[in-house]
Coordinates of C-alpha atoms in Angstrom, one line a residue:
M8 CA 0.0 0.0 0.0
G9 CA 2.7 2.5 0.9
T10 CA 4.6 1.9 -2.4
M11 CA 1.3 2.7 -4.4
L12 CA 1.0 5.9 -2.4
V13 CA 4.6 6.9 -3.2
F14 CA 4.0 6.2 -6.8
V15 CA 0.8 8.2 -6.9
L16 CA 2.7 11.1 -5.2
I17 CA 5.5 11.0 -7.6
L18 CA 3.2 10.8 -10.6
A19 CA 1.0 13.6 -9.4
S20 CA 4.2 15.8 -8.9
F21 CA 5.3 15.3 -12.4
L22 CA 1.8 15.7 -13.8
G23 CA 1.4 18.9 -11.8
F24 CA 4.6 20.3 -12.9
E25 CA 3.8 19.7 -16.6
L26 CA 0.4 21.3 -16.4
I27 CA 1.6 24.3 -14.6
S28 CA 4.6 24.9 -16.9
K29 CA 2.2 24.8 -20.0
V30 CA -0.1 27.5 -18.6
P31 CA 0.5 31.0 -20.0
S32 CA 1.5 33.7 -17.6
Q33 CA -1.6 35.7 -17.9
L34 CA -3.5 32.8 -16.6
H35 CA -1.5 31.9 -13.5
T36 CA -3.5 34.3 -11.1
P37 CA -7.0 33.1 -12.2
L38 CA -5.7 29.5 -11.9
M39 CA -4.5 30.2 -8.3
S40 CA -7.8 31.6 -7.6
G41 CA -9.6 28.6 -8.7
S42 CA -7.3 26.2 -6.9
N43 CA -8.0 27.8 -3.6
A44 CA -11.3 25.9 -3.5
I45 CA -9.2 22.6 -3.9
S46 CA -6.8 23.6 -1.3
G47 CA -9.7 24.5 1.1
I48 CA -11.0 20.9 0.6
T49 CA -7.4 19.6 1.2
V50 CA -7.4 21.4 4.6
V51 CA -10.8 19.8 5.5
G52 CA -9.5 16.4 4.6
A53 CA -6.4 16.8 6.5
I54 CA -8.2 17.8 9.6
L55 CA -10.8 15.0 9.3
S56 CA -7.7 12.5 8.8
L57 CA -5.9 13.9 11.8
A58 CA -8.9 13.8 14.0
G59 CA -9.1 10.0 13.1
T60 CA -5.5 9.5 14.2
F61 CA -6.3 10.7 17.7
V62 CA -9.2 8.4 18.0
V63 CA -7.3 5.3 16.8
G64 CA -4.2 6.3 18.6
S65 CA -1.7 6.3 15.7
E66 CA 2.1 6.8 15.6
V67 CA 3.6 10.1 16.2
A68 CA 4.9 10.3 12.7
T69 CA 1.3 10.2 11.4
I70 CA 0.2 13.0 13.5
V71 CA 3.2 15.2 12.7
L72 CA 2.6 14.6 8.9
G73 CA -1.1 15.4 9.3
T74 CA -0.4 18.5 11.2
L75 CA 2.2 19.5 8.5
A76 CA -0.4 18.8 5.8
I77 CA -2.9 21.2 7.5
F78 CA -0.2 23.8 7.9
F79 CA 1.0 23.8 4.3
A80 CA -2.5 23.7 2.8
T81 CA -3.6 26.5 5.0
I82 CA -0.5 28.6 3.7
N83 CA -1.5 27.7 0.2
V84 CA -5.1 28.9 0.7
V85 CA -4.2 32.1 2.5
G86 CA -1.4 33.0 -0.1
G87 CA -3.7 32.3 -3.0
Y88 CA -6.4 34.5 -1.7
M89 CA -3.8 37.4 -1.0
V90 CA -2.5 37.1 -4.6
T91 CA -6.2 37.0 -5.9
D92 CA -7.1 40.0 -3.7
R93 CA -4.1 42.0 -5.1
M94 CA -4.9 41.1 -8.6
L95 CA -8.6 42.4 -8.1
A96 CA -7.3 45.5 -6.3
M97 CA -5.3 46.4 -9.5
F98 CA -8.5 46.2 -11.7
T99 CA -10.7 48.2 -9.2
T100 CA -7.9 51.0 -9.1
A101 CA -7.8 51.2 -12.8
K102 CA -11.7 51.4 -12.9
K103 CA -11.8 54.3 -10.3
E104 CA -9.1 56.3 -12.1
N105 CA -11.2 56.0 -15.3
E106 CA -14.4 57.3 -13.6
H107 CA -12.6 60.6 -12.4
D108 CA -11.7 61.5 -16.0

């Protein structure tokens, strides 16, 4: 089972790299905005998985990895929303400047 999970992780890493490298630079911010929902689901899944480890009494390594998954997914969600907010602020500023003319 562990070998299969490592295989899926490596395959997903290569596939993600190939997909992101093919995206034009104009679409990176909208793509990040859309992926925030996926990262939010990752946070919820990691919390549910971590809650299950406390009930069953798993190893310390499992608890540490679950906590790290929550931490990094949360950073991804917050960073994505900050970039999206900054992008949207650029468009609203340009709109306000045009109204004053």
